């Protein structure tokens, strides 16, 4: 007995476990911050954590700009490397052979996936990564230089140095479509190996023509995934995608699993617009579209988003042609998607394997059609309805009841016939299941408690102020609000009890030309105790009552920025802020035509000093992204946030004037700010970075 008690009394230390077991434990740690903290406990934990880390994102340019960069740590298992957040704008000195390329390739030997902000020529940098299989390039504007700059400095070196490349993502890379075609034709042996190609090109206004699609698919015949913006306008028959293009695409790339054909041209949604099928004939027929789907037996993700709502392409027989394999379906501007027979399910309702459905500008979409989809597609987990103007809360309520066991993500945009309160009421069957919700519908502001109670009674809402409904699994909330409206307490629409919301996105749209009154009531979000991420996008357009100095916000713009940011200091749990300041698009009265054109072309977002001051009042802010430009005093004021670890001024998203001195020194300004932030030389004092 004594020996047994002695054995039981022996303490077993965590380090007594085999290293393989400890490595498995570290591999189960998902949050990056938790991994960083664990690696600082002791030398053994640091070594084991580095062995099990599979992805790495670098944010500090000082790693490559000092003499100690040669001591970059060794990560043997990292396969995915992200350099796009190296501030400012990912600028790293790639020209010096003693810096970034050799050091990273030597200390990260297993990297096969790279995300890179292509600001400087990348040929010498990519020469150190011959085994890359996946790459994503980012650049938010086309360099103002020679036309062949993109091919010579970026796309050309990519194909020439990375001969084993399989996946290329250019969704956030601004360039011309001609540059992509030239790079692919000039490097056919490498292009033939590609299995994934995303050519959205930073949401460029133009798209690839029919001949361009033919050239791409003739070379890249092993593609499994193709995402490309296209020209569908039937008024350009020589360039628009037609039936012949679809036939060639299916013949050249029979192994496609994901196919997205998107028209980026803005849609004319004016209610008085008069469309006629005679004036806008379709270039794609239903028979050829069905033939395309039948010719791609592996297709599971299909998107066809048109800009012209007059294309009479119907999918009445979509379900009869082995389309139950499709799991993700996105359609835009379709005249009809079924025959409309009530007795039998047809069209999309026959896709019983569908998991994600997105419908945009489907003018004939009705409540009956929505119910039919809910009955036939019982596996749906995500639904997006954009500008489906005939849908009411009755159809949504029936949909929610039918899919109450599977639906986790719901989005409604431009719901003109539904109020926000009615939408939340219709989604009540999903209370215990819904995880993400986006709503852009009528936003009603009760002026008083009595008026609010009257509105609840008129809408026959059974719950009251004392018994709010609970949404326990809702973690992401997205709101689209018209300008000049305030954020009313979410209790008024039934979203007060949401204990697990961690991310909120608010987008404000509309035209403004007057002074604001009161504040936006952003402190309403303080009810969400776990809110850690806020994205605030101010897309409203403000006028110019007075001529400001160039590069400075106007008085009206400054006042509206204060209107929306007042109360942000009450969000005590907020750790990440993604902020898009307002932009002025209306030139001042008396401006010349040339000045007016410059204002319209630039659309600059400028953070005002008052806006910066309000942001600095966030006590626990760790990450800050400002999509715009500002002065040095406002930028340096962010150093007073004691918890701040990562801050970026992403002015490069927008064009700037050549004679704009405030943005000409932006690179040096950001460099000084980054140095002060990384070394803790702000008024907040020194701090330990975890």
XYZ file of C-alpha atoms in Angstrom:
690
model
C 0.000 0.000 0.000
C 2.801 2.376 0.827
C 4.511 1.847 -2.511
C 1.222 2.365 -4.364
C 0.565 5.635 -2.506
C 4.089 6.745 -3.277
C 3.533 6.064 -6.967
C 0.254 7.965 -6.950
C 1.854 10.898 -5.186
C 4.499 11.346 -7.899
C 3.730 14.433 -9.980
C 3.662 13.990 -13.750
C 4.810 17.041 -15.685
C 3.350 18.016 -19.064
C 6.822 17.702 -20.586
C 6.928 14.028 -19.563
C 4.570 13.316 -22.454
C 6.189 12.178 -25.716
C 6.937 15.003 -28.125
C 4.666 13.458 -30.740
C 1.731 13.740 -28.342
C 2.571 17.357 -27.521
C 2.812 18.138 -31.242
C -0.685 16.729 -31.742
C -1.963 18.964 -28.947
C -0.391 22.051 -30.535
C -1.824 21.135 -33.935
C -5.336 21.389 -32.445
C -4.838 25.047 -31.429
C -6.627 27.118 -34.087
C -6.479 30.796 -32.974
C -3.273 32.457 -34.151
C -3.022 34.646 -31.076
C -3.263 31.591 -28.786
C -0.440 29.949 -30.715
C 1.718 33.064 -30.433
C 1.227 33.201 -26.672
C 1.907 29.472 -26.251
C 5.169 29.725 -28.191
C 6.504 32.229 -25.632
C 6.185 29.895 -22.628
C 9.497 28.090 -23.064
C 12.017 26.969 -25.651
C 10.420 23.511 -26.051
C 6.967 24.955 -26.700
C 8.378 27.394 -29.220
C 10.107 24.588 -31.105
C 7.077 22.287 -31.125
C 4.695 25.079 -32.100
C 6.832 25.982 -35.103
C 6.847 22.356 -36.210
C 3.038 22.183 -36.270
C 2.198 25.609 -37.767
C 0.859 25.271 -41.306
C 0.131 28.931 -42.181
C 1.898 32.203 -41.463
C 1.011 35.851 -42.078
C 3.734 38.485 -41.754
C 2.887 42.083 -40.882
C 6.141 43.785 -39.837
C 8.390 45.256 -42.527
C 11.212 45.696 -40.017
C 11.857 41.953 -40.326
C 13.427 42.638 -43.730
C 14.777 46.137 -43.202
C 17.390 45.649 -40.482
C 20.560 43.702 -39.943
C 18.837 41.107 -37.745
C 16.613 39.836 -40.539
C 19.046 36.955 -41.064
C 17.694 35.507 -37.781
C 14.215 34.909 -39.158
C 12.790 31.828 -37.350
C 12.599 28.422 -38.989
C 9.132 26.996 -39.698
C 9.494 23.572 -41.341
C 5.760 22.816 -41.802
C 4.372 26.148 -43.040
C 2.745 25.574 -46.427
C 0.746 28.818 -46.742
C 2.498 32.214 -46.516
C 0.685 35.568 -46.605
C 2.765 38.686 -47.327
C -0.143 40.896 -48.394
C -0.387 42.590 -45.000
C 3.172 43.864 -44.934
C 2.481 47.547 -44.415
C 2.498 49.883 -46.188
C 0.855 48.062 -49.086
C 3.107 45.020 -48.860
C 6.175 46.927 -50.006
C 9.206 44.754 -49.323
C 12.667 45.354 -50.742
C 12.748 42.476 -53.220
C 15.729 43.841 -55.124
C 18.307 43.221 -52.383
C 19.409 39.545 -52.590
C 20.320 39.571 -48.898
C 16.763 40.289 -47.821
C 13.287 38.880 -48.275
C 13.523 36.164 -50.946
C 16.512 34.071 -49.786
C 15.677 34.388 -46.095
C 12.057 33.329 -46.433
C 12.739 30.485 -48.860
C 15.457 29.113 -46.581
C 13.464 29.323 -43.344
C 10.116 28.331 -44.874
C 11.085 25.347 -47.050
C 7.596 23.799 -47.335
C 5.711 26.822 -48.701
C 3.499 25.928 -51.658
C 0.876 28.694 -51.335
C 1.806 32.406 -51.455
C -0.262 35.599 -51.147
C 1.692 38.652 -52.281
C 1.030 42.359 -52.681
C 2.626 43.082 -56.062
C 3.824 46.661 -55.616
C 7.406 46.241 -56.882
C 8.656 43.908 -59.653
C 8.490 40.357 -58.354
C 10.801 38.478 -60.731
C 13.791 38.273 -58.396
C 11.585 37.417 -55.436
C 9.688 34.566 -57.153
C 12.942 33.033 -58.393
C 13.438 31.700 -54.857
C 10.074 29.862 -54.896
C 10.214 27.382 -57.811
C 7.907 24.864 -56.089
C 4.908 27.145 -55.634
C 1.582 25.582 -56.554
C -0.823 28.323 -55.503
C -0.361 32.091 -55.666
C -2.591 35.106 -55.148
C -1.491 38.551 -56.319
C -2.954 41.757 -54.925
C -2.814 45.217 -56.404
C -5.589 47.753 -56.060
C -4.778 50.021 -58.983
C -3.056 49.747 -62.353
C 0.428 51.335 -62.332
C 0.532 54.563 -64.410
C 3.279 53.447 -66.772
C 3.768 51.587 -70.041
C 0.989 49.214 -71.209
C 3.181 46.099 -70.946
C 4.288 46.782 -67.382
C 1.923 44.193 -65.886
C 3.183 41.413 -68.164
C 6.846 42.391 -67.875
C 7.041 42.858 -64.102
C 4.272 40.643 -62.686
C 2.445 38.053 -64.795
C 5.420 37.185 -66.983
C 7.795 36.425 -64.064
C 5.012 34.455 -62.384
C 4.777 31.965 -65.254
C 8.528 31.917 -65.928
C 9.744 31.309 -62.367
C 6.921 29.156 -60.969
C 6.802 26.333 -63.493
C 4.854 24.031 -61.141
C 2.067 26.523 -60.518
C -1.454 25.041 -60.491
C -3.705 27.736 -59.029
C -3.647 31.492 -59.769
C -5.919 33.976 -58.043
C -6.159 37.470 -59.573
C -9.449 38.467 -57.948
C -7.780 41.442 -56.186
C -5.213 42.243 -58.870
C -6.078 45.254 -61.042
C -4.874 44.915 -64.627
C -6.194 44.832 -68.178
C -7.754 41.707 -69.653
C -5.267 41.945 -72.540
C -2.396 41.458 -70.076
C -3.798 38.139 -68.864
C -4.347 36.838 -72.392
C -0.812 37.780 -73.442
C 0.750 36.134 -70.381
C -1.152 32.877 -70.941
C -0.382 32.689 -74.668
C 3.312 33.400 -74.057
C 3.668 30.610 -71.495
C 1.546 27.757 -72.811
C 3.520 24.856 -71.224
C 3.016 26.310 -67.747
C -0.560 27.438 -68.416
C -1.512 23.885 -69.411
C -0.823 22.744 -65.839
C -3.295 25.177 -64.304
C -6.273 23.674 -62.483
C -7.711 26.858 -60.939
C -7.952 30.345 -62.437
C -9.699 33.317 -60.820
C -9.690 36.305 -63.196
C -12.061 38.763 -61.531
C -9.232 41.371 -61.751
C -10.249 43.490 -58.791
C -13.876 43.801 -59.951
C -12.800 45.554 -63.132
C -15.542 47.362 -64.997
C -14.835 45.508 -68.228
C -14.865 41.796 -68.900
C -13.412 39.130 -71.147
C -14.828 38.873 -74.640
C -15.911 35.688 -76.376
C -12.591 35.359 -78.223
C -10.713 35.829 -74.928
C -12.625 32.997 -73.256
C -11.845 30.760 -76.240
C -8.130 31.599 -76.015
C -7.998 30.838 -72.280
C -9.860 27.542 -72.430
C -7.930 26.307 -75.491
C -4.654 26.595 -73.555
C -5.835 25.756 -70.006
C -7.684 22.530 -70.743
C -7.015 20.971 -67.312
C -8.972 23.589 -65.399
C -11.112 22.401 -62.507
C -12.085 25.916 -61.401
C -12.715 28.969 -63.598
C -14.019 32.338 -62.374
C -14.087 35.031 -65.034
C -15.910 38.337 -65.724
C -17.591 38.279 -69.124
C -19.303 40.538 -71.639
C -22.922 39.446 -72.076
C -24.372 42.581 -73.629
C -26.282 41.416 -76.737
C -25.709 44.793 -78.393
C -22.087 43.745 -78.999
C -22.572 40.482 -80.930
C -18.911 40.277 -81.974
C -17.669 40.397 -78.361
C -20.481 39.062 -76.160
C -20.545 35.515 -74.802
C -22.869 33.465 -76.983
C -23.955 29.888 -77.559
C -20.829 29.057 -79.549
C -18.624 30.229 -76.687
C -20.421 27.973 -74.208
C -20.037 24.970 -76.525
C -16.299 25.559 -76.908
C -15.859 26.107 -73.181
C -17.466 22.765 -72.341
C -15.436 20.977 -75.007
C -12.095 22.502 -73.989
C -12.527 22.110 -70.206
C -14.625 18.974 -69.558
C -13.268 18.546 -66.001
C -14.654 21.807 -64.612
C -16.057 21.569 -61.101
C -16.498 25.322 -60.499
C -17.616 27.727 -63.235
C -18.498 31.369 -62.580
C -19.451 33.599 -65.514
C -20.106 37.086 -64.146
C -21.092 40.280 -65.935
C -19.684 43.263 -64.018
C -21.708 45.842 -65.919
C -24.011 47.802 -63.569
C -27.661 46.824 -63.772
C -30.301 49.420 -64.605
C -32.766 48.937 -61.762
C -34.836 52.038 -62.325
C -38.478 51.148 -61.616
C -39.693 52.987 -64.730
C -37.242 51.290 -67.063
C -39.034 49.780 -70.052
C -37.477 46.534 -71.233
C -38.593 44.654 -74.290
C -37.375 41.324 -75.558
C -37.495 42.621 -79.137
C -35.027 45.447 -78.439
C -32.725 43.250 -76.342
C -32.577 39.753 -77.857
C -30.763 37.043 -75.964
C -27.382 35.742 -77.094
C -27.782 32.564 -75.032
C -30.617 30.091 -75.423
C -32.017 27.747 -72.825
C -31.110 24.708 -74.927
C -27.431 25.635 -75.119
C -27.282 26.467 -71.434
C -28.728 23.069 -70.583
C -26.272 21.470 -73.006
C -23.431 23.195 -71.160
C -24.572 21.760 -67.849
C -24.911 18.288 -69.327
C -21.426 18.473 -70.893
C -19.788 19.127 -67.502
C -20.490 15.981 -65.459
C -18.289 17.096 -62.529
C -19.803 20.574 -62.136
C -20.851 21.302 -58.524
C -20.485 25.104 -58.338
C -22.151 27.145 -61.096
C -22.701 30.905 -61.318
C -24.240 32.838 -64.192
C -24.749 36.480 -63.268
C -26.047 38.623 -66.115
C -26.354 42.397 -66.203
C -29.107 42.551 -68.802
C -32.458 41.484 -67.324
C -33.913 40.927 -70.779
C -32.056 37.729 -71.564
C -34.862 35.191 -71.780
C -32.860 32.270 -70.452
C -35.069 29.978 -68.428
C -34.147 26.898 -66.441
C -37.482 25.133 -66.623
C -35.879 21.741 -67.112
C -32.805 22.315 -64.998
C -33.582 19.455 -62.658
C -33.971 16.837 -65.401
C -30.396 16.933 -66.644
C -28.459 15.349 -63.774
C -28.160 18.688 -62.021
C -28.766 17.213 -58.578
C -24.947 17.180 -58.309
C -24.863 20.997 -58.196
C -24.338 22.191 -54.616
C -23.704 25.913 -55.193
C -25.896 27.805 -57.666
C -25.878 31.581 -58.323
C -28.142 33.156 -60.920
C -28.610 36.808 -61.832
C -31.207 38.525 -64.049
C -33.140 35.455 -65.138
C -36.602 35.902 -66.581
C -37.753 32.554 -65.245
C -36.312 29.611 -63.397
C -39.245 27.175 -63.610
C -42.494 26.575 -65.460
C -44.564 27.737 -62.526
C -46.763 24.647 -62.180
C -48.139 24.343 -58.669
C -48.788 20.605 -58.690
C -45.289 19.436 -59.602
C -41.870 20.720 -58.622
C -39.698 21.891 -61.497
C -36.530 23.813 -62.283
C -34.360 24.651 -59.289
C -36.736 22.835 -56.952
C -35.520 19.538 -58.457
C -31.909 20.174 -57.418
C -32.215 18.154 -54.236
C -28.453 18.314 -53.579
C -28.330 22.125 -53.546
C -26.664 23.639 -50.458
C -26.083 27.287 -51.470
C -28.482 29.354 -53.599
C -28.107 32.980 -54.699
C -30.722 34.764 -56.807
C -30.273 38.346 -58.042
C -32.695 40.523 -59.995
C -35.158 37.706 -60.603
C -38.179 39.901 -61.271
C -40.686 37.050 -61.441
C -39.562 35.452 -58.196
C -42.635 35.023 -55.994
C -43.528 33.548 -52.621
C -44.838 30.396 -54.303
C -41.537 29.882 -56.087
C -39.644 30.375 -52.829
C -41.795 27.786 -51.080
C -41.268 25.350 -53.958
C -37.500 25.737 -53.586
C -37.756 25.095 -49.857
C -39.754 21.919 -50.482
C -37.439 20.521 -53.157
C -34.040 21.633 -51.804
C -34.111 20.309 -48.264
C -30.310 20.564 -47.818
C -29.998 24.322 -48.260
C -27.670 25.934 -45.713
C -27.326 29.389 -47.325
C -29.763 31.569 -49.305
C -29.138 35.009 -50.845
C -32.018 37.036 -52.295
C -30.980 40.273 -53.999
C -33.558 42.557 -55.655
C -36.239 39.886 -55.742
C -38.892 42.556 -55.290
C -41.998 40.334 -55.308
C -41.070 38.369 -52.182
C -42.943 39.127 -48.952
C -42.476 38.091 -45.335
C -45.042 35.295 -45.798
C -42.810 33.481 -48.290
C -39.745 33.958 -46.096
C -41.577 32.651 -43.041
C -42.639 29.512 -44.899
C -39.100 29.067 -46.214
C -37.682 29.389 -42.696
C -40.123 26.821 -41.356
C -39.342 24.313 -44.109
C -35.564 24.696 -43.679
C -35.458 25.195 -39.915
C -33.076 22.230 -39.484
C -30.487 23.136 -42.146
C -30.513 26.877 -43.003
C -27.675 28.753 -41.260
C -27.047 31.765 -43.504
C -29.744 34.107 -44.833
C -29.321 37.310 -46.845
C -31.979 39.692 -48.124
C -31.001 42.807 -50.099
C -33.335 45.466 -51.461
C -36.378 43.961 -49.772
C -38.613 46.930 -50.551
C -41.811 45.164 -49.489
C -40.446 43.950 -46.146
C -39.463 45.903 -43.054
C -36.563 44.863 -40.854
C -38.952 44.049 -38.031
C -41.130 41.877 -40.254
C -38.081 40.048 -41.610
C -36.820 39.114 -38.151
C -40.292 37.942 -37.219
C -40.468 35.780 -40.362
C -37.138 34.165 -39.476
C -38.248 33.131 -35.989
C -38.337 29.402 -36.930
C -34.550 29.677 -37.391
C -33.843 31.135 -33.942
C -31.810 28.183 -32.741
C -30.079 27.525 -36.080
C -29.232 30.800 -37.847
C -25.558 31.834 -37.703
C -25.256 34.666 -40.256
C -27.852 37.270 -41.197
C -27.718 40.119 -43.721
C -30.696 42.415 -44.184
C -31.261 45.440 -46.360
C -34.899 46.358 -46.066
C -37.103 49.127 -44.730
C -35.588 50.563 -41.566
C -38.260 52.089 -39.296
C -37.238 54.507 -36.565
C -39.748 54.777 -33.703
C -39.669 58.283 -32.288
C -40.829 57.211 -28.858
C -41.568 54.145 -26.774
C -45.301 54.553 -27.359
C -44.846 54.746 -31.141
C -42.605 51.704 -31.067
C -45.246 49.713 -29.171
C -47.866 50.795 -31.705
C -45.672 49.569 -34.552
C -45.230 46.227 -32.805
C -48.985 45.877 -32.422
C -49.695 46.838 -36.033
C -47.280 44.172 -37.252
C -48.869 41.562 -34.943
C -45.563 40.834 -33.228
C -46.279 38.639 -30.226
C -43.088 39.318 -28.262
C -42.623 42.449 -26.213
C -39.937 44.413 -24.473
C -39.944 42.180 -21.427
C -39.552 38.895 -23.309
C -37.108 39.301 -26.201
C -36.430 36.396 -28.527
C -33.072 34.666 -28.219
C -30.748 33.943 -31.145
C -28.073 31.811 -29.455
C -26.059 30.804 -32.561
C -26.122 34.100 -34.474
C -22.464 35.160 -34.783
C -22.394 37.494 -37.825
C -24.804 40.350 -38.491
C -24.751 42.592 -41.569
C -26.923 45.709 -41.963
C -27.396 48.000 -44.950
C -28.941 51.298 -43.884
C -29.964 54.346 -45.863
C -28.099 57.548 -45.078
C -29.525 59.945 -42.497
C -31.168 57.099 -40.554
C -30.099 56.143 -37.052
C -29.261 52.743 -35.643
C -32.282 52.042 -33.468
C -31.978 49.586 -30.547
C -32.059 46.133 -32.086
C -34.603 45.115 -29.474
C -37.167 46.986 -31.561
C -36.710 44.518 -34.395
C -36.232 41.432 -32.222
C -32.426 41.056 -32.207
C -31.589 42.180 -28.696
C -30.712 38.784 -27.186
C -27.795 37.661 -29.400
C -25.097 36.592 -26.926
C -22.635 35.136 -29.457
C -22.452 37.885 -32.089
C -18.765 38.511 -32.772
C -18.845 40.354 -36.117
C -21.055 43.240 -37.304
C -20.972 44.899 -40.738
C -22.789 48.192 -41.338
C -22.953 49.766 -44.788
C -24.469 53.233 -45.153
C -25.659 54.294 -48.621
C -27.403 57.376 -49.983
C -26.940 61.047 -50.867
C -26.403 63.749 -48.273
C -25.990 67.498 -48.548
C -27.064 68.863 -45.182
C -25.786 68.871 -41.618
C -26.543 65.883 -39.387
C -28.599 65.991 -36.234
C -27.722 63.927 -33.174
C -25.655 60.774 -33.675
C -25.919 57.376 -35.340
C -26.234 55.547 -31.981
C -23.325 53.200 -32.602
C -23.280 52.479 -28.869
C -26.352 50.275 -29.454
C -23.871 47.522 -30.370
C -22.486 47.537 -26.829
C -25.309 45.097 -26.011
C -23.231 42.453 -27.785
C -20.655 41.533 -25.155
C -18.645 39.290 -27.521
C -18.443 41.778 -30.400
C -14.809 41.745 -31.535
C -14.962 42.847 -35.201
C -16.739 45.837 -36.729
C -16.783 46.821 -40.395
C -18.212 50.287 -41.029
C -18.528 51.340 -44.675
C -19.763 54.895 -45.353
C -20.803 54.853 -49.004
C -22.995 57.927 -48.799
C -22.137 60.875 -51.019
C -21.604 64.245 -49.334
C -21.677 67.611 -51.037
C -19.212 70.482 -50.825
C -20.832 73.515 -49.149
C -17.407 75.166 -48.905
C -14.232 74.813 -50.946
C -11.718 72.887 -48.768
C -7.972 72.638 -49.373
C -7.260 69.730 -51.654
C -6.707 66.506 -49.738
C -8.723 67.743 -46.749
C -12.263 66.717 -45.741
C -15.079 69.190 -46.169
C -17.044 70.570 -43.243
C -20.095 68.515 -44.203
C -18.031 65.345 -44.615
C -16.345 65.910 -41.252
C -19.659 66.362 -39.469
C -21.130 63.208 -40.946
C -18.051 61.223 -39.934
C -18.547 62.348 -36.334
C -22.237 61.485 -36.642
C -21.431 57.830 -37.363
C -18.424 57.343 -35.036
C -19.785 58.883 -31.837
C -20.305 56.085 -29.311
C -17.607 53.755 -30.639
C -15.717 54.163 -27.350
C -18.507 52.238 -25.596
C -17.710 49.060 -27.570
C -15.386 47.674 -24.904
C -14.940 44.238 -26.506
C -14.050 45.601 -29.974
C -10.646 44.324 -31.168
C -10.747 44.865 -34.947
C -12.092 47.847 -36.891
C -12.375 47.939 -40.688
C -13.371 51.517 -41.502
C -14.182 53.164 -44.841
C -14.431 56.964 -44.371
C -16.980 58.931 -46.415
C -15.988 60.248 -49.803
C -16.976 63.471 -51.483
C -18.247 63.047 -55.024
C -20.026 66.353 -55.653
C -17.656 69.206 -56.651
C -18.045 72.655 -55.151
C -20.193 75.230 -56.835
C -18.225 77.364 -59.282
C -15.636 74.649 -59.966
C -14.344 74.327 -63.503
C -15.250 71.325 -65.619
C -11.707 69.953 -65.301
C -11.842 70.141 -61.500
C -15.231 68.455 -61.511
C -13.851 65.579 -63.582
C -10.904 65.191 -61.207
C -13.224 65.028 -58.227
C -15.379 62.391 -59.897
C -12.383 60.297 -60.953
C -10.637 60.250 -57.598
C -13.503 59.701 -55.172
C -11.033 60.033 -52.344
C -11.817 58.850 -48.845
C -10.239 61.115 -46.241
C -10.178 60.423 -42.522
C -10.770 63.665 -40.617
C -8.926 64.569 -37.375
C -12.188 64.309 -35.438
C -12.792 60.847 -36.848
C -9.277 59.755 -35.870
C -9.814 61.124 -32.377
C -12.990 59.100 -31.928
C -11.280 55.925 -33.132
C -8.447 56.381 -30.624
C -11.018 56.258 -27.835
C -11.488 52.496 -28.398
C -9.665 51.034 -25.385
C -9.092 47.433 -26.546
C -8.578 47.893 -30.300
C -5.862 45.551 -31.619
C -6.245 45.735 -35.418
C -7.175 48.834 -37.415
C -7.702 49.191 -41.168
C -8.463 52.628 -42.625
C -9.449 52.522 -46.295
C -8.439 56.047 -47.215
C -5.835 58.705 -46.547
C -5.206 61.119 -43.667
C -2.609 63.518 -42.328
C 0.377 62.589 -40.172
C -1.041 63.959 -36.918
C -4.177 61.849 -37.227
C -2.202 58.753 -38.093
C 0.262 59.178 -35.229
C -2.630 59.651 -32.806
C -3.401 55.928 -33.182
C -0.246 55.215 -31.180
C -2.140 56.263 -28.055
C -4.201 53.045 -28.270
C -2.316 50.862 -25.829
C -3.670 47.555 -27.184
C -2.983 48.334 -30.884
C -0.778 45.734 -32.608
C -1.581 46.096 -36.306
C -2.662 49.261 -38.150
C -2.774 49.879 -41.890
C -3.664 52.914 -43.964
C -4.879 51.435 -47.232
C -4.944 54.578 -49.355
C -3.697 52.651 -52.354
C -7.236 51.399 -52.965
C -7.983 54.703 -54.689
C -6.462 56.821 -57.430
C -4.578 59.975 -56.459
C -3.707 63.116 -58.341
C -0.141 63.598 -59.564
C 0.197 66.984 -57.818
C -1.264 65.774 -54.523
C 1.529 66.458 -52.037
C -0.329 64.945 -49.080
C -0.345 61.481 -50.671
C 3.071 61.872 -52.270
C 4.681 61.511 -48.853
C 2.279 58.749 -47.822
C 4.871 55.967 -48.063
C 7.356 57.717 -45.783
C 4.536 58.645 -43.421
C 3.372 55.042 -43.113
C 6.961 53.894 -42.709
C 7.502 56.224 -39.737
C 4.210 55.145 -38.229
C 5.013 51.445 -38.589
C 8.410 51.948 -36.975
C 6.852 53.735 -34.007
C 4.131 51.107 -33.686
C 6.486 48.128 -33.839
C 8.987 49.584 -31.387
C 6.364 50.944 -28.977
C 7.584 54.525 -29.280
C 4.190 56.152 -28.987
C 2.610 58.156 -26.252
C 1.100 54.899 -25.016
C 4.589 53.756 -23.998
C 6.447 50.553 -24.733
C 4.432 47.361 -25.049
C 5.079 43.670 -25.484
C 3.849 42.266 -28.799
C 2.325 38.800 -28.583
